[in-house]
CSV table of C-alpha atoms and ligand atoms in Angstrom, one decimal:
chain,number,residue,atom,x,y,z
Y,1,GLU,CA,61.3,16.8,59.9
Y,2,ALA,CA,59.7,19.6,58.2
Y,3,PHE,CA,58.2,22.1,60.1
Y,4,ASP,CA,54.7,23.9,59.1
Y,5,VAL,CA,55.5,27.4,60.4
Y,6,MET,CA,58.9,28.9,61.6
Y,7,VAL,CA,59.4,32.2,63.3
Y,8,VAL,CA,62.4,34.2,63.0
Y,9,GLY,CA,61.6,36.9,65.6
Y,10,SER,CA,61.5,38.1,68.8
Y,11,CYS,CA,60.9,37.4,72.8
Y,12,MET,CA,60.0,39.7,75.2
Y,13,THR,CA,58.9,39.2,79.0
Y,14,ASP,CA,55.8,41.7,79.1
Y,15,LEU,CA,55.3,43.8,82.2
Y,16,VAL,CA,51.6,45.0,82.0
Y,17,SER,CA,49.6,47.6,84.2
Y,18,GLN,CA,45.9,48.1,83.7
Y,19,ALA,CA,44.9,51.6,84.4
Y,20,LEU,CA,41.7,53.6,83.6
Y,21,ARG,CA,43.8,55.7,81.3
Y,22,LEU,CA,47.5,56.1,79.9
Y,23,PRO,CA,49.1,58.5,81.9
Y,24,LYS,CA,50.7,61.8,80.3
Y,25,ALA,CA,53.9,63.0,79.9
Y,26,GLY,CA,55.5,63.6,83.5
Y,27,GLU,CA,52.3,62.4,85.3
Y,28,THR,CA,51.8,59.3,87.7
Y,29,ILE,CA,48.7,57.5,88.0
Y,30,HIS,CA,47.3,54.7,90.0
Y,31,GLY,CA,46.7,51.3,88.2
Y,32,HIS,CA,44.6,48.6,89.6
Y,33,LYS,CA,46.4,45.5,88.2
Y,34,PHE,CA,50.1,44.1,87.2
Y,35,PHE,CA,51.2,41.0,85.7
Y,36,ILE,CA,54.0,39.6,83.9
Y,37,GLY,CA,53.4,37.5,80.8
Y,38,PHE,CA,55.2,36.1,78.0
Y,39,GLY,CA,55.1,38.5,74.9
Y,40,GLY,CA,57.3,39.8,71.8
Y,41,LYS,CA,55.8,39.8,68.2
Y,42,GLY,CA,57.8,36.9,66.9
Y,43,ALA,CA,57.0,34.6,69.8
Y,44,ASN,CA,53.5,35.5,70.2
Y,45,GLN,CA,52.8,34.5,66.4
Y,46,CYS,CA,54.4,31.5,67.0
Y,47,ILE,CA,52.8,30.4,69.9
Y,48,GLN,CA,49.2,31.2,68.3
Y,49,ALA,CA,50.4,28.7,65.0
Y,50,ALA,CA,51.1,26.1,67.6
Y,51,ARG,CA,47.9,26.4,69.8
Y,52,LEU,CA,46.2,26.0,66.4
Y,53,GLY,CA,48.0,22.8,65.6
Y,54,ALA,CA,50.9,23.7,63.6
Y,55,LYS,CA,54.4,22.1,64.1
Y,56,THR,CA,56.2,25.2,64.8
Y,57,ALA,CA,60.0,26.2,65.6
Y,58,MET,CA,61.5,29.5,66.7
Y,59,VAL,CA,64.6,31.0,65.8
Y,60,CYS,CA,65.6,33.9,68.2
Y,61,LYS,CA,68.0,35.0,71.2
Y,62,VAL,CA,67.2,35.6,74.9
Y,63,GLY,CA,69.2,36.6,77.8
Y,64,LYS,CA,71.0,34.0,80.0
Y,65,ASP,CA,69.3,35.2,82.7
Y,66,PHE,CA,65.9,34.5,84.3
Y,67,PHE,CA,63.6,35.7,82.1
Y,68,GLY,CA,65.4,33.9,79.4
Y,69,ASP,CA,65.1,30.6,81.1
Y,70,ASN,CA,61.8,31.3,81.5
Y,71,TYR,CA,61.1,32.0,78.0
Y,72,ILE,CA,62.7,28.8,77.0
Y,73,GLN,CA,60.1,26.8,79.2
Y,74,ASN,CA,57.3,28.6,77.7
Y,75,PHE,CA,58.0,27.4,74.3
Y,76,LYS,CA,58.6,23.8,75.9
Y,77,ASP,CA,55.0,24.1,77.6
Y,78,ASN,CA,53.7,25.3,74.2
Y,79,ALA,CA,55.3,22.4,72.3
Y,80,VAL,CA,57.5,25.1,70.2
Y,81,HIS,CA,60.8,23.6,68.8
Y,82,ILE,CA,63.7,25.3,70.6
Y,83,ASP,CA,66.6,23.7,68.6
Y,84,PHE,CA,67.2,27.4,67.2
Y,85,VAL,CA,66.5,29.3,70.5
Y,86,ARG,CA,70.1,30.7,71.7
Y,87,GLN,CA,70.9,32.5,74.8
Y,88,THR,CA,73.4,35.1,75.2
Y,89,SER,CA,75.3,36.6,78.1
Y,90,ASP,CA,76.0,39.8,76.0
Y,91,ALA,CA,72.4,41.4,76.6
Y,92,ALA,CA,69.4,40.9,78.7
Y,93,THR,CA,66.0,38.9,77.5
Y,94,GLY,CA,63.8,41.9,75.8
Y,95,ALA,CA,61.3,43.4,77.7
Y,96,ALA,CA,58.3,45.5,77.2
Y,97,SER,CA,56.6,48.0,79.8
Y,98,ILE,CA,52.8,47.7,78.6
Y,99,ILE,CA,50.0,50.1,79.8
Y,100,VAL,CA,46.7,48.9,79.1
Y,101,ASN,CA,43.8,51.4,79.2
Y,102,SER,CA,39.8,50.7,80.7
Y,103,ALA,CA,39.0,50.6,76.9
Y,104,GLY,CA,41.8,47.7,76.3
Y,105,GLU,CA,44.1,49.8,74.1
Y,106,ASN,CA,47.7,50.0,75.0
Y,107,ALA,CA,50.9,52.0,74.9
Y,108,ILE,CA,54.3,49.8,74.6
Y,109,VAL,CA,57.8,50.5,75.1
Y,110,ILE,CA,60.2,47.7,74.0
Y,111,VAL,CA,63.8,47.3,74.9
Y,112,ALA,CA,65.0,44.5,72.6
Y,113,GLY,CA,68.1,43.6,74.3
Y,114,ALA,CA,69.2,39.9,73.2
Y,115,ASN,CA,66.7,40.1,70.4
Y,116,MET,CA,69.2,42.7,68.4
Y,117,LEU,CA,71.9,40.0,68.9
Y,118,LEU,CA,70.3,37.5,66.5
Y,119,GLY,CA,72.1,37.5,63.4
Y,120,SER,CA,73.4,35.6,60.2
Y,121,ALA,CA,75.2,33.0,61.9
Y,122,GLU,CA,72.0,31.8,63.8
Y,123,LEU,CA,70.4,31.9,60.5
Y,124,GLN,CA,72.8,29.7,58.6
Y,125,GLU,CA,72.5,27.0,61.7
Y,126,ALA,CA,68.6,27.2,60.8
Y,127,LEU,CA,69.1,27.2,57.3
Y,128,PRO,CA,68.3,23.2,57.0
Y,129,ALA,CA,65.3,23.6,58.8
Y,130,ILE,CA,63.9,27.2,57.0
Y,131,SER,CA,64.6,25.6,53.6
Y,132,HIS,CA,62.0,22.7,54.4
Y,133,ALA,CA,59.5,24.7,56.2
Y,134,LYS,CA,56.1,25.6,55.2
Y,135,VAL,CA,55.7,28.9,55.9
Y,136,LEU,CA,58.4,31.5,57.4
Y,137,VAL,CA,57.2,34.4,59.5
Y,138,CYS,CA,59.4,37.7,60.3
Y,139,GLN,CA,58.7,40.9,62.1
Y,140,LEU,CA,60.9,44.1,63.1
Y,141,GLU,CA,61.6,43.5,66.4
Y,142,ILE,CA,65.0,42.1,65.6
Y,143,SER,CA,67.6,43.7,63.6
Y,144,PRO,CA,65.9,44.4,60.3
Y,145,GLN,CA,68.7,42.9,58.2
Y,146,THR,CA,68.5,39.7,59.9
Y,147,SER,CA,64.6,39.8,59.0
Y,148,LEU,CA,65.3,40.3,55.5
Y,149,GLN,CA,67.8,38.0,55.1
Y,150,ALA,CA,65.6,35.2,56.7
Y,151,LEU,CA,62.8,36.0,54.2
Y,152,ARG,CA,65.4,35.9,51.2
Y,153,MET,CA,66.7,32.6,52.6
Y,154,ALA,CA,63.1,31.3,52.6
Y,155,GLN,CA,62.0,32.7,49.4
Y,156,GLU,CA,64.8,31.3,47.6
Y,157,ASN,CA,64.3,27.7,49.0
Y,158,LYS,CA,60.2,28.4,47.9
Y,159,VAL,CA,59.0,28.8,51.3
Y,160,LYS,CA,55.8,31.2,51.7
Y,161,THR,CA,56.8,33.9,53.7
Y,162,ILE,CA,54.6,36.3,55.9
Y,163,PHE,CA,56.3,39.7,56.8
Y,164,ASN,CA,54.7,41.5,59.6
Y,165,PRO,CA,56.4,45.2,59.7
Y,166,ALA,CA,55.7,45.8,63.5
Y,167,PRO,CA,56.9,48.0,65.0
Y,168,ALA,CA,56.8,49.9,61.8
Y,169,ILE,CA,59.7,52.0,60.3
Y,170,PRO,CA,59.5,55.0,58.1
Y,171,ASP,CA,61.9,54.2,55.6
Y,172,LEU,CA,61.2,50.2,55.1
Y,173,ASP,CA,63.8,48.8,52.7
Y,174,THR,CA,61.9,47.8,49.6
Y,175,GLY,CA,63.5,44.5,49.6
Y,176,PHE,CA,60.7,43.6,52.3
Y,177,TYR,CA,57.8,44.1,50.0
Y,178,THR,CA,59.5,41.8,47.1
Y,179,ALA,CA,60.6,39.1,49.8
Y,180,SER,CA,56.8,38.9,51.0
Y,181,ASP,CA,54.4,36.5,49.9
Y,182,VAL,CA,52.0,38.1,52.4
Y,183,PHE,CA,52.5,41.4,53.6
Y,184,CYS,CA,50.7,42.0,56.6
Y,185,CYS,CA,50.7,45.2,58.7
Y,186,ASN,CA,47.7,47.3,60.8
Y,187,GLU,CA,46.2,50.4,60.5
Y,188,THR,CA,49.0,52.6,62.2
Y,189,GLU,CA,51.8,50.7,60.1
Y,190,ALA,CA,50.2,51.4,57.1
Y,191,GLU,CA,50.0,55.2,57.8
Y,192,LEU,CA,53.5,55.3,58.8
Y,193,LEU,CA,54.5,53.1,55.4
Y,194,THR,CA,52.4,55.5,53.1
Y,195,GLY,CA,52.3,58.5,54.7
Y,196,SER,CA,48.6,58.9,54.5
Y,197,SER,CA,45.7,58.5,57.3
Y,198,VAL,CA,44.5,54.9,57.3
Y,199,GLY,CA,41.3,55.7,59.5
Y,200,ASN,CA,38.2,53.5,57.7
Y,201,VAL,CA,37.6,50.9,55.3
Y,202,GLU,CA,38.1,53.3,52.3
Y,203,GLU,CA,41.5,54.8,53.2
Y,204,ALA,CA,42.4,51.2,53.8
Y,205,HIS,CA,41.5,50.2,50.3
Y,206,ARG,CA,43.6,53.0,49.0
Y,207,ALA,CA,46.5,52.3,51.3
Y,208,GLY,CA,46.7,48.9,50.0
Y,209,GLN,CA,46.6,49.8,46.4
Y,210,GLU,CA,49.6,51.9,47.1
Y,211,LEU,CA,51.5,49.2,49.2
Y,212,LEU,CA,50.7,46.3,46.8
Y,213,LYS,CA,52.7,47.8,44.1
Y,214,ARG,CA,55.7,48.0,45.9
Y,215,GLY,CA,56.0,44.4,45.1
Y,216,CYS,CA,54.9,42.0,47.6
Y,217,GLY,CA,52.5,38.8,46.7
Y,218,SER,CA,49.6,39.8,48.5
Y,219,LEU,CA,48.7,42.3,51.2
Y,220,ILE,CA,46.8,42.5,54.4
Y,221,ILE,CA,45.7,45.5,56.6
Y,222,THR,CA,44.2,44.9,59.9
Y,223,LEU,CA,41.8,47.1,61.1
Y,224,GLY,CA,40.7,46.0,64.7
Y,225,PRO,CA,37.2,45.9,65.2
Y,226,LEU,CA,36.5,46.7,61.3
Y,227,GLY,CA,38.3,43.2,60.2
Y,228,CYS,CA,41.1,44.0,57.7
Y,229,VAL,CA,41.3,44.3,53.8
Y,230,VAL,CA,43.0,41.9,51.5
Y,231,LEU,CA,44.5,42.4,48.1
Y,232,GLU,CA,46.4,40.1,46.0
Y,233,ALA,CA,48.8,40.9,42.8
Y,234,PRO,CA,48.3,41.0,40.0
Y,235,GLN,CA,44.7,42.0,40.4
Y,236,SER,CA,44.7,45.1,42.8
Y,237,ILE,CA,41.1,44.6,44.0
Y,238,SER,CA,40.8,45.2,47.7
Y,239,LYS,CA,38.3,43.4,49.6
Y,240,HIS,CA,36.9,44.1,52.7
Y,241,VAL,CA,36.6,41.0,55.3
Y,242,PRO,CA,34.5,42.1,58.4
Y,243,THR,CA,34.7,40.4,61.7
Y,244,PRO,CA,32.1,39.9,64.2
Y,245,ALA,CA,31.7,42.6,67.0
Y,246,VAL,CA,33.2,41.7,70.6
Y,247,THR,CA,33.8,43.4,73.6
Y,248,ALA,CA,37.4,44.0,74.0
Y,249,VAL,CA,39.2,43.6,77.4
Y,250,ASP,CA,43.0,43.9,76.3
Y,251,THR,CA,43.6,44.4,72.5
Y,252,THR,CA,47.5,43.7,73.2
Y,253,GLY,CA,49.0,41.3,70.6
Y,254,ALA,CA,45.8,40.7,68.7
Y,255,GLY,CA,47.7,41.3,65.6
Y,256,ASP,CA,50.3,38.7,66.6
Y,257,SER,CA,47.0,36.2,67.4
Y,258,PHE,CA,45.9,37.3,63.6
Y,259,ILE,CA,49.2,36.7,61.8
Y,260,GLY,CA,50.0,33.1,63.8
Y,261,ALA,CA,46.6,32.1,62.6
Y,262,LEU,CA,47.4,33.2,59.3
Y,263,ALA,CA,50.5,31.3,59.0
Y,264,PHE,CA,48.8,28.1,60.4
Y,265,TYR,CA,46.3,28.3,57.5
Y,266,MET,CA,48.9,28.7,55.2
Y,267,ALA,CA,50.6,25.9,56.1
Y,268,HIS,CA,47.8,23.5,56.5
Y,269,TYR,CA,45.4,24.9,53.8
Y,270,PRO,CA,47.4,26.5,51.3
Y,271,THR,CA,44.9,26.2,48.6
Y,272,MET,CA,42.3,28.1,50.6
Y,273,PRO,CA,41.5,31.6,49.6
Y,274,LEU,CA,43.5,34.4,51.4
Y,275,GLU,CA,40.1,36.3,52.0
Y,276,GLU,CA,38.8,33.0,53.8
Y,277,MET,CA,41.9,32.4,55.9
Y,278,ALA,CA,41.8,36.2,56.6
Y,279,ARG,CA,38.2,35.8,57.8
Y,280,ARG,CA,39.2,32.8,60.1
Y,281,ALA,CA,42.3,34.6,61.4
Y,282,ASN,CA,40.0,37.5,62.0
Y,283,GLN,CA,37.8,35.2,64.5
Y,284,VAL,CA,40.8,33.6,66.3
Y,285,ALA,CA,42.0,37.3,67.1
Y,286,GLY,CA,38.8,38.3,68.1
Y,287,VAL,CA,39.0,35.6,71.1
Y,288,SER,CA,42.2,37.3,72.2
Y,289,VAL,CA,40.9,40.5,72.5
Y,290,GLN,CA,38.2,39.1,75.3
Y,291,ALA,CA,40.8,37.9,77.7
Y,292,ASP,CA,43.5,39.8,79.5
Y,293,GLY,CA,47.4,39.7,78.2
Y,294,THR,CA,48.9,38.3,74.9
Y,295,GLN,CA,49.8,34.7,74.8
Y,296,THR,CA,47.4,34.0,78.0
Y,297,SER,CA,44.7,35.1,75.9
Y,298,TYR,CA,45.5,33.4,72.7
Y,299,PRO,CA,42.7,30.1,72.1
Y,300,PHE,CA,43.7,26.6,71.4
Y,301,ARG,CA,42.2,24.7,68.6
Y,302,LYS,CA,40.1,22.7,70.9
Y,303,GLU,CA,38.4,25.9,72.2
Y,304,LEU,CA,37.2,27.2,69.1
Y,305,PRO,CA,34.1,26.3,66.4
Y,306,ALA,CA,35.2,23.1,64.5
Y,307,GLU,CA,34.2,25.4,61.2
Y,308,LEU,CA,37.5,27.2,61.4
Y,309,PHE,CA,39.1,24.0,60.9
L,401,RIB,O1,52.3,42.7,69.7
L,401,RIB,C1,52.3,42.9,71.1
L,401,RIB,C2,53.5,42.8,71.5
L,401,RIB,O2,54.5,43.6,71.5
L,401,RIB,C3,53.8,42.3,73.2
L,401,RIB,O3,53.7,41.1,73.8
L,401,RIB,C4,55.2,43.3,73.5
L,401,RIB,O4,56.2,42.2,74.0
L,401,RIB,C5,55.6,43.9,72.1
L,401,RIB,O5,56.3,43.5,71.7
L,402,NA,NA1,44.5,39.5,74.7
């Protein structure tokens, strides 16, 4: 059985507090709501692709603990294949402490835990499936070597790759660019990777040109309410793809919703222009920012307009 989308990446338990503003160093403030949710960039992207109708499998590691057991149940509930989900007693399930302010913005600390113990042994076990998948997606909440190895495995087998360099690291191995069919980052990550400010569409066009030269097939920089810019090698024309305005309640994981949707479109409509995939993925992510939480806010296919399919 071939999977549409495979994700080699992270699972985190999200511990979310909503407050009017983010606290300063040394400060205690009152919040008004707390909840626990399923998060982690890898799993978020996988769940969004699955909710749009992709046949998905997750390659990841959680702890042999309460959060890990719950996470596996969450994959089952979302019809994600769990044959490559491993549990370890050597580390705890990854956790993310998240604070969301009244503008829907957030600050996050992640403790990756078990995610960091996913390595080549697990990739080897998943290789038969990876080599037959349509699209493979990786991020940076697991060990970077594991991500890079997974992307290379996929590419050697002509599987399309999407790489999301999140959270960004300043000296990213250039191998990540050449192993990416689509390299997709947000404005903050683009700033870190280029060293120049990415605060508007003009600056995003420029950062995009610079990042595309590093060797990826295509490049997307997401810009929140401004949509995204899309560039494809060898032409380095940067196209702005705007997105309809919405009122944001919680933007946490909106980038993951975008990438999960992009992976779905790449698997299901391989000949669709990347710009059109990005336009549709913008709309899916736009729905996610209008509700609390990450995965809890990700739309299912049946809740979306038919024109997106
Ligand atoms: O991208 C959003 C995700 O980042 C959250 O779900 C949190 O777990 C962190 O990994
Ligand atoms: Na949300």
